PDB file of C-alpha atoms in Angstrom:
ATOM      1  CA  MET A   1      40.168  -6.630   3.807  1.00 40.00           C
ATOM      2  CA  ARG A   2      37.915  -8.919   4.151  1.00 38.00           C
ATOM      3  CA  ARG A   3      34.849  -7.802   5.133  1.00 40.00           C
ATOM      4  CA  ARG A   4      32.827  -7.893   8.299  1.00 42.00           C
ATOM      5  CA  SER A   5      29.713 -10.092   8.177  1.00 44.00           C
ATOM      6  CA  SER A   6      26.585 -10.298  10.147  1.00 44.00           C
ATOM      7  CA  THR A   7      27.626 -13.306  11.192  1.00 45.00           C
ATOM      8  CA  ASP A   8      30.346 -12.324  12.584  1.00 47.00           C
ATOM      9  CA  ARG A   9      29.169  -9.312  14.332  1.00 51.00           C
ATOM     10  CA  CYS A  10      27.127 -11.063  16.514  1.00 61.00           C
ATOM     11  CA  GLN A  11      29.471 -14.420  16.624  1.00 53.00           C
ATOM     12  CA  ARG A  12      28.936 -15.975  20.149  1.00 50.00           C
ATOM     13  CA  SER A  13      32.492 -16.653  21.941  1.00 50.00           C
ATOM     14  CA  PRO A  14      33.137 -17.914  25.313  1.00 52.00           C
ATOM     15  CA  ARG A  15      31.920 -14.814  27.039  1.00 56.00           C
ATOM     16  CA  ARG A  16      28.964 -14.441  25.214  1.00 57.00           C
ATOM     17  CA  GLY A  17      26.975 -17.004  25.131  1.00 58.00           C
ATOM     18  CA  VAL A  18      23.393 -18.019  23.208  1.00 54.00           C
ATOM     19  CA  ARG A  19      21.440 -15.198  24.469  1.00 55.00           C
ATOM     20  CA  TRP A  20      23.316 -12.645  23.187  1.00 55.00           C
ATOM     21  CA  GLN A  21      24.023 -14.340  20.077  1.00 58.00           C
ATOM     22  CA  ASN A  22      20.017 -13.683  19.685  1.00 56.00           C
ATOM     23  CA  GLN A  23      19.837 -10.472  20.560  1.00 58.00           C
ATOM     24  CA  CYS A  24      22.537  -9.233  18.950  1.00 62.00           C
ATOM     25  CA  LEU A  25      20.354 -10.478  16.093  1.00 59.00           C
ATOM     26  CA  LEU A  26      16.797  -9.073  17.000  1.00 58.00           C
ATOM     27  CA  THR A  27      18.818  -5.494  16.912  1.00 59.00           C
ATOM     28  CA  ARG A  28      19.278  -6.037  13.340  1.00 58.00           C
ATOM     29  CA  LEU A  29      15.382  -7.043  12.484  1.00 58.00           C
ATOM     30  CA  PHE A  30      14.836  -3.530  14.752  1.00 54.00           C
ATOM     31  CA  ALA A  31      17.328  -1.162  13.144  1.00 53.00           C
ATOM     32  CA  ALA A  32      15.537  -3.480   9.696  1.00 49.00           C
ATOM     33  CA  VAL A  33      12.766  -2.048  10.773  1.00 50.00           C
ATOM     34  CA  ILE A  34      13.896   0.925  11.107  1.00 45.00           C
ATOM     35  CA  VAL A  35      14.974   1.616   8.511  1.00 44.00           C
ATOM     36  CA  VAL A  36      12.401   0.973   6.081  1.00 41.00           C
ATOM     37  CA  GLY A  37      10.191   3.243   7.916  1.00 42.00           C
ATOM     38  CA  GLU A  38      13.017   5.878   7.304  1.00 43.00           C
ATOM     39  CA  LEU A  39      12.308   4.522   3.623  1.00 38.00           C
ATOM     40  CA  PHE A  40       8.363   5.444   3.431  1.00 36.00           C
ATOM     41  CA  GLY A  41       7.941   8.430   5.568  1.00 39.00           C
ATOM     42  CA  ALA A  42      10.465  10.092   2.357  1.00 39.00           C
ATOM     43  CA  SER A  43       6.818  11.713  -0.082  1.00 36.00           C
ATOM     44  CA  GLY A  44       7.784  12.649  -3.796  1.00 38.00           C
ATOM     45  CA  LEU A  45      10.909  12.720  -5.982  1.00 38.00           C
ATOM     46  CA  SER A  46      12.568  10.964  -3.182  1.00 41.00           C
ATOM     47  CA  ALA A  47      10.580   8.858  -1.453  1.00 41.00           C
ATOM     48  CA  GLN A  48      10.194   7.189  -5.592  1.00 42.00           C
ATOM     49  CA  LYS A  49      14.211   7.694  -5.930  1.00 45.00           C
ATOM     50  CA  SER A  50      14.761   5.741  -1.595  1.00 44.00           C
ATOM     51  CA  LYS A  51      12.081   2.537  -3.177  1.00 47.00           C
ATOM     52  CA  PRO A  52      14.724   0.272  -4.313  1.00 42.00           C
ATOM     53  CA  LYS A  53      15.956   0.167  -0.865  1.00 82.00           C
ATOM     54  CA  GLU A  54      13.090  -1.712   0.860  1.00 88.00           C
ATOM     55  CA  TYR A  55      13.889  -4.910  -0.695  1.00 92.00           C
ATOM     56  CA  GLU A  56      16.749  -4.283   0.547  1.00 90.00           C
ATOM     57  CA  VAL A  57      16.501  -4.108   4.425  1.00 88.00           C
ATOM     58  CA  LYS A  58      13.753  -6.939   2.883  1.00 94.00           C
ATOM     59  CA  ALA A  59      16.498  -9.263   2.359  1.00 95.00           C
ATOM     60  CA  THR A  60      17.816  -8.502   5.319  1.00 93.00           C
ATOM     61  CA  TYR A  61      15.051  -9.142   6.846  1.00 94.00           C
ATOM     62  CA  LEU A  62      15.139 -12.830   4.520  1.00 95.00           C
ATOM     63  CA  TYR A  63      18.206 -14.164   6.246  1.00 95.00           C
ATOM     64  CA  ASN A  64      18.240 -12.719   9.585  1.00 94.00           C
ATOM     65  CA  PHE A  65      14.698 -14.800   9.916  1.00 95.00           C
ATOM     66  CA  ALA A  66      17.017 -17.753   8.414  1.00 94.00           C
ATOM     67  CA  ARG A  67      18.428 -17.296  11.773  1.00 92.00           C
ATOM     68  CA  PHE A  68      15.940 -17.931  14.088  1.00 94.00           C
ATOM     69  CA  VAL A  69      14.255 -20.974  12.967  1.00 95.00           C
ATOM     70  CA  GLU A  70      15.669 -25.014  13.389  1.00 94.00           C
ATOM     71  CA  TRP A  71      13.995 -26.444  10.215  1.00 91.00           C
ATOM     72  CA  PRO A  72      13.215 -30.313  10.099  1.00 84.00           C
ATOM     73  CA  ALA A  73      15.483 -33.422   8.916  1.00 78.00           C
ATOM     74  CA  THR A  74      14.107 -33.496   4.783  1.00 70.00           C
ATOM     75  CA  PRO A  75      16.770 -36.476   2.150  1.00 64.00           C
ATOM     76  CA  ALA A  76      16.517 -32.272  -0.607  1.00 65.00           C
ATOM     77  CA  ALA A  77      18.467 -30.034   2.497  1.00 65.00           C
ATOM     78  CA  ALA A  78      20.891 -32.424   3.991  1.00 64.00           C
ATOM     79  CA  LYS A  79      22.304 -33.824   0.471  1.00 72.00           C
ATOM     80  CA  SER A  80      22.487 -29.743  -0.402  1.00 75.00           C
ATOM     81  CA  ASP A  81      25.326 -28.173   0.199  1.00 84.00           C
ATOM     82  CA  ALA A  82      24.206 -24.022   0.817  1.00 92.00           C
ATOM     83  CA  PHE A  83      22.090 -22.916   2.488  1.00 95.00           C
ATOM     84  CA  ALA A  84      19.075 -21.993  -0.570  1.00 96.00           C
ATOM     85  CA  ILE A  85      17.172 -18.501   0.020  1.00 97.00           C
ATOM     86  CA  CYS A  86      14.696 -18.117  -2.953  1.00 97.00           C
ATOM     87  CA  VAL A  87      12.091 -16.328  -4.562  1.00 98.00           C
ATOM     88  CA  LEU A  88       9.727 -17.441  -6.383  1.00 98.00           C
ATOM     89  CA  GLY A  89       7.701 -15.488  -9.153  1.00 96.00           C
ATOM     90  CA  GLN A  90      10.030 -12.167 -10.175  1.00 96.00           C
ATOM     91  CA  ASP A  91      12.167 -10.907  -8.868  1.00 97.00           C
ATOM     92  CA  PRO A  92      11.371  -7.475  -6.427  1.00 96.00           C
ATOM     93  CA  PHE A  93      15.266  -7.628  -4.951  1.00 95.00           C
ATOM     94  CA  GLY A  94      17.042  -7.674  -7.990  1.00 93.00           C
ATOM     95  CA  PRO A  95      20.960  -7.797  -6.707  1.00 94.00           C
ATOM     96  CA  ALA A  96      20.222  -7.261  -3.092  1.00 95.00           C
ATOM     97  CA  LEU A  97      19.792 -10.873  -1.945  1.00 96.00           C
ATOM     98  CA  ASP A  98      22.694 -11.406  -4.181  1.00 97.00           C
ATOM     99  CA  SER A  99      24.262  -9.231  -1.756  1.00 95.00           C
ATOM    100  CA  VAL A 100      23.262  -9.616   1.508  1.00 94.00           C
ATOM    101  CA  VAL A 101      23.462 -13.304   1.698  1.00 96.00           C
ATOM    102  CA  ALA A 102      27.387 -13.417   0.437  1.00 96.00           C
ATOM    103  CA  GLY A 103      30.215 -14.600   2.172  1.00 95.00           C
ATOM    104  CA  GLU A 104      26.932 -15.442   5.053  1.00 96.00           C
ATOM    105  CA  THR A 105      26.992 -19.065   6.080  1.00 94.00           C
ATOM    106  CA  ILE A 106      24.276 -20.861   8.665  1.00 93.00           C
ATOM    107  CA  ASP A 107      24.099 -25.154   9.991  1.00 88.00           C
ATOM    108  CA  GLY A 108      27.606 -24.900   8.684  1.00 90.00           C
ATOM    109  CA  LYS A 109      26.266 -24.319   5.309  1.00 93.00           C
ATOM    110  CA  ALA A 110      26.691 -21.086   2.335  1.00 96.00           C
ATOM    111  CA  VAL A 111      24.166 -18.498   1.924  1.00 97.00           C
ATOM    112  CA  LEU A 112      22.854 -18.606  -1.517  1.00 96.00           C
ATOM    113  CA  ALA A 113      20.362 -16.535  -3.300  1.00 97.00           C
ATOM    114  CA  ARG A 114      18.288 -19.359  -5.697  1.00 97.00           C
ATOM    115  CA  ARG A 115      15.825 -17.713  -8.395  1.00 97.00           C
ATOM    116  CA  VAL A 116      12.829 -20.815  -8.987  1.00 96.00           C
ATOM    117  CA  MET A 117       9.989 -20.698 -11.430  1.00 93.00           C
ATOM    118  CA  LYS A 118       7.628 -23.617  -9.511  1.00 93.00           C
ATOM    119  CA  PRO A 119       7.005 -24.419  -6.091  1.00 93.00           C
ATOM    120  CA  GLN A 120       9.096 -27.982  -7.256  1.00 91.00           C
ATOM    121  CA  ASP A 121      12.249 -26.481  -7.840  1.00 92.00           C
ATOM    122  CA  ALA A 122      11.695 -25.089  -3.638  1.00 92.00           C
ATOM    123  CA  VAL A 123      11.646 -28.632  -2.278  1.00 89.00           C
ATOM    124  CA  SER A 124      15.178 -27.656  -1.627  1.00 89.00           C
ATOM    125  CA  CYS A 125      15.008 -24.087  -0.083  1.00 93.00           C
ATOM    126  CA  ARG A 126      14.992 -23.392   3.943  1.00 95.00           C
ATOM    127  CA  VAL A 127      13.371 -19.388   3.192  1.00 97.00           C
ATOM    128  CA  LEU A 128      10.817 -19.371   0.050  1.00 98.00           C
ATOM    129  CA  TYR A 129       9.818 -16.119  -0.368  1.00 98.00           C
ATOM    130  CA  ILE A 130       6.267 -16.272  -2.418  1.00 98.00           C
ATOM    131  CA  SER A 131       6.992 -12.893  -5.084  1.00 97.00           C
ATOM    132  CA  SER A 132       3.039 -10.669  -5.622  1.00 96.00           C
ATOM    133  CA  SER A 133       3.629 -11.838  -9.224  1.00 96.00           C
ATOM    134  CA  GLU A 134       2.494 -15.021  -7.926  1.00 97.00           C
ATOM    135  CA  ASP A 135      -0.947 -14.114  -5.752  1.00 97.00           C
ATOM    136  CA  GLY A 136      -3.250 -15.746  -8.321  1.00 95.00           C
ATOM    137  CA  ARG A 137      -1.562 -19.261  -8.274  1.00 95.00           C
ATOM    138  CA  LEU A 138      -0.969 -18.647  -3.988  1.00 96.00           C
ATOM    139  CA  LYS A 139      -3.367 -22.114  -3.430  1.00 95.00           C
ATOM    140  CA  GLU A 140      -1.788 -24.252  -6.013  1.00 95.00           C
ATOM    141  CA  ILE A 141       1.789 -23.158  -4.567  1.00 96.00           C
ATOM    142  CA  MET A 142       1.297 -24.326  -1.351  1.00 95.00           C
ATOM    143  CA  ALA A 143      -0.595 -26.829  -1.835  1.00 94.00           C
ATOM    144  CA  ALA A 144       2.475 -27.424  -2.970  1.00 94.00           C
ATOM    145  CA  LEU A 145       5.493 -26.770   0.348  1.00 93.00           C
ATOM    146  CA  ASN A 146       2.483 -28.951   1.905  1.00 89.00           C
ATOM    147  CA  LYS A 147       4.681 -30.321   4.448  1.00 84.00           C
ATOM    148  CA  VAL A 148       8.313 -29.315   2.734  1.00 88.00           C
ATOM    149  CA  GLY A 149       9.595 -27.941   4.938  1.00 91.00           C
ATOM    150  CA  VAL A 150      10.754 -24.212   4.090  1.00 95.00           C
ATOM    151  CA  LEU A 151       9.979 -21.431   5.425  1.00 97.00           C
ATOM    152  CA  THR A 152       7.389 -19.565   3.664  1.00 98.00           C
ATOM    153  CA  VAL A 153       7.565 -15.497   2.936  1.00 98.00           C
ATOM    154  CA  SER A 154       5.991 -12.650   1.366  1.00 98.00           C
ATOM    155  CA  ASP A 155       4.046  -9.987   0.630  1.00 96.00           C
ATOM    156  CA  ILE A 156       1.091 -10.672  -0.949  1.00 97.00           C
ATOM    157  CA  PRO A 157      -2.400  -9.446   1.197  1.00 96.00           C
ATOM    158  CA  GLN A 158      -3.789 -11.956   3.748  1.00 95.00           C
ATOM    159  CA  PHE A 159      -0.302 -13.693   2.958  1.00 97.00           C
ATOM    160  CA  SER A 160       0.164 -15.522   7.088  1.00 96.00           C
ATOM    161  CA  GLN A 161      -4.029 -16.308   6.907  1.00 95.00           C
ATOM    162  CA  ARG A 162      -3.546 -17.909   3.820  1.00 95.00           C
ATOM    163  CA  GLY A 163      -1.235 -20.339   4.398  1.00 94.00           C
ATOM    164  CA  GLY A 164       2.240 -17.900   4.278  1.00 96.00           C
ATOM    165  CA  MET A 165       4.233 -18.318   7.336  1.00 97.00           C
ATOM    166  CA  ILE A 166       5.506 -14.302   7.595  1.00 98.00           C
ATOM    167  CA  GLN A 167       3.300 -11.536   5.839  1.00 98.00           C
ATOM    168  CA  PHE A 168       5.250  -8.449   5.761  1.00 97.00           C
ATOM    169  CA  VAL A 169       2.906  -5.450   6.607  1.00 94.00           C
ATOM    170  CA  GLU A 170       3.254  -1.892   6.230  1.00 88.00           C
ATOM    171  CA  GLU A 171       2.250  -0.337  10.244  1.00 85.00           C
ATOM    172  CA  SER A 172       2.856   2.998  11.372  1.00 82.00           C
ATOM    173  CA  ASN A 173       4.661   3.267   8.025  1.00 77.00           C
ATOM    174  CA  LYS A 174       7.568   1.264   8.843  1.00 83.00           C
ATOM    175  CA  ILE A 175       7.130  -2.521   7.647  1.00 86.00           C
ATOM    176  CA  ARG A 176       6.175  -5.708  10.145  1.00 92.00           C
ATOM    177  CA  PHE A 177       5.337  -9.196   9.784  1.00 96.00           C
ATOM    178  CA  GLU A 178       2.994 -11.283  11.062  1.00 97.00           C
ATOM    179  CA  VAL A 179       3.787 -15.111  11.522  1.00 97.00           C
ATOM    180  CA  ASN A 180       1.535 -17.527  11.118  1.00 97.00           C
ATOM    181  CA  LEU A 181       2.403 -20.456  13.707  1.00 96.00           C
ATOM    182  CA  ALA A 182       0.599 -22.913  13.634  1.00 95.00           C
ATOM    183  CA  SER A 183       1.316 -23.638   9.826  1.00 95.00           C
ATOM    184  CA  ALA A 184       5.188 -23.364  10.110  1.00 96.00           C
ATOM    185  CA  GLU A 185       4.240 -26.184  12.967  1.00 95.00           C
ATOM    186  CA  ASP A 186       1.717 -27.841  10.621  1.00 94.00           C
ATOM    187  CA  ALA A 187       5.411 -27.866   9.095  1.00 93.00           C
ATOM    188  CA  GLY A 188       7.779 -29.071  10.720  1.00 94.00           C
ATOM    189  CA  LEU A 189       9.613 -25.658  11.778  1.00 96.00           C
ATOM    190  CA  THR A 190      10.403 -24.340  15.260  1.00 96.00           C
ATOM    191  CA  LEU A 191      10.723 -20.589  15.221  1.00 96.00           C
ATOM    192  CA  SER A 192      12.840 -18.742  18.612  1.00 94.00           C
ATOM    193  CA  SER A 193      10.528 -16.998  20.421  1.00 92.00           C
ATOM    194  CA  GLU A 194      12.750 -14.522  20.376  1.00 91.00           C
ATOM    195  CA  LEU A 195      11.339 -13.505  16.685  1.00 93.00           C
ATOM    196  CA  LEU A 196       7.583 -13.636  17.424  1.00 94.00           C
ATOM    197  CA  LYS A 197       8.442 -11.350  20.023  1.00 92.00           C
ATOM    198  CA  VAL A 198       9.404  -9.212  17.295  1.00 91.00           C
ATOM    199  CA  ALA A 199       5.870  -9.856  15.581  1.00 94.00           C
ATOM    200  CA  VAL A 200       3.384  -8.069  14.772  1.00 95.00           C
ATOM    201  CA  ILE A 201       0.805 -10.533  14.747  1.00 94.00           C
ATOM    202  CA  VAL A 202       1.535 -14.582  15.793  1.00 96.00           C
ATOM    203  CA  ARG A 203      -0.847 -16.619  14.496  1.00 93.00           C
ATOM    204  CA  LYS A 204      -1.862 -19.394  16.564  1.00 88.00           C
ATOM    205  CA  ASN A 205      -4.687 -21.196  15.237  1.00 73.00           C
ATOM    206  CA  PRO A 206      -5.541 -22.262  11.462  1.00 63.00           C
ATOM    207  CA  GLN A 207      -7.764 -19.507   9.117  1.00 55.00           C
ATOM    208  CA  PRO A 208     -11.516 -20.687   8.835  1.00 47.00           C
ATOM    209  CA  GLY A 209     -11.922 -20.265   4.693  1.00 45.00           C
ATOM    210  CA  ASP A 210      -7.084 -20.338   4.560  1.00 42.00           C
TER     211      ASP A 210
END
């Protein structure tokens, strides 16, 4: 029996329009926040055993972020048969990201997890998670991705203040996220107002010294 995907569960129908679909997906985002909060609320050996699950939930976030973003038309995206969610640098997800996106589609394209080592290899990606291993060269990476039209996500400290678009943050023992709307709009991306409602901070102006 085919696994019923999140796309199926939140599928729009004649009796359930776009508003219902978005609300369904938002509920999934809130559920992810709760699950991560429970993991971080654990202690000792139990917390150590649960730690990999943090990135299972972050993988779910990455997929759901993609459903609340509109991308500009680019030659690289048009040529690709897949909707790529990429990881740049050391991969903290393991098989979790591949598992989350398996069998899913966005904009009529199969969602695919990819690993890349250089920012130049990310031009055909729609979502790019930048690993904390790349903190030391973040300025170089952001310069290479300037105007490319890729949604950048990371948990690097102050990522959203350094030109990144979405930053994972911990708040009250839960994983939440900040949004740099100015960076997203500068790259030609349109983020849904429904997604912005869930963010803990929305930065609407370029940050001084970024």
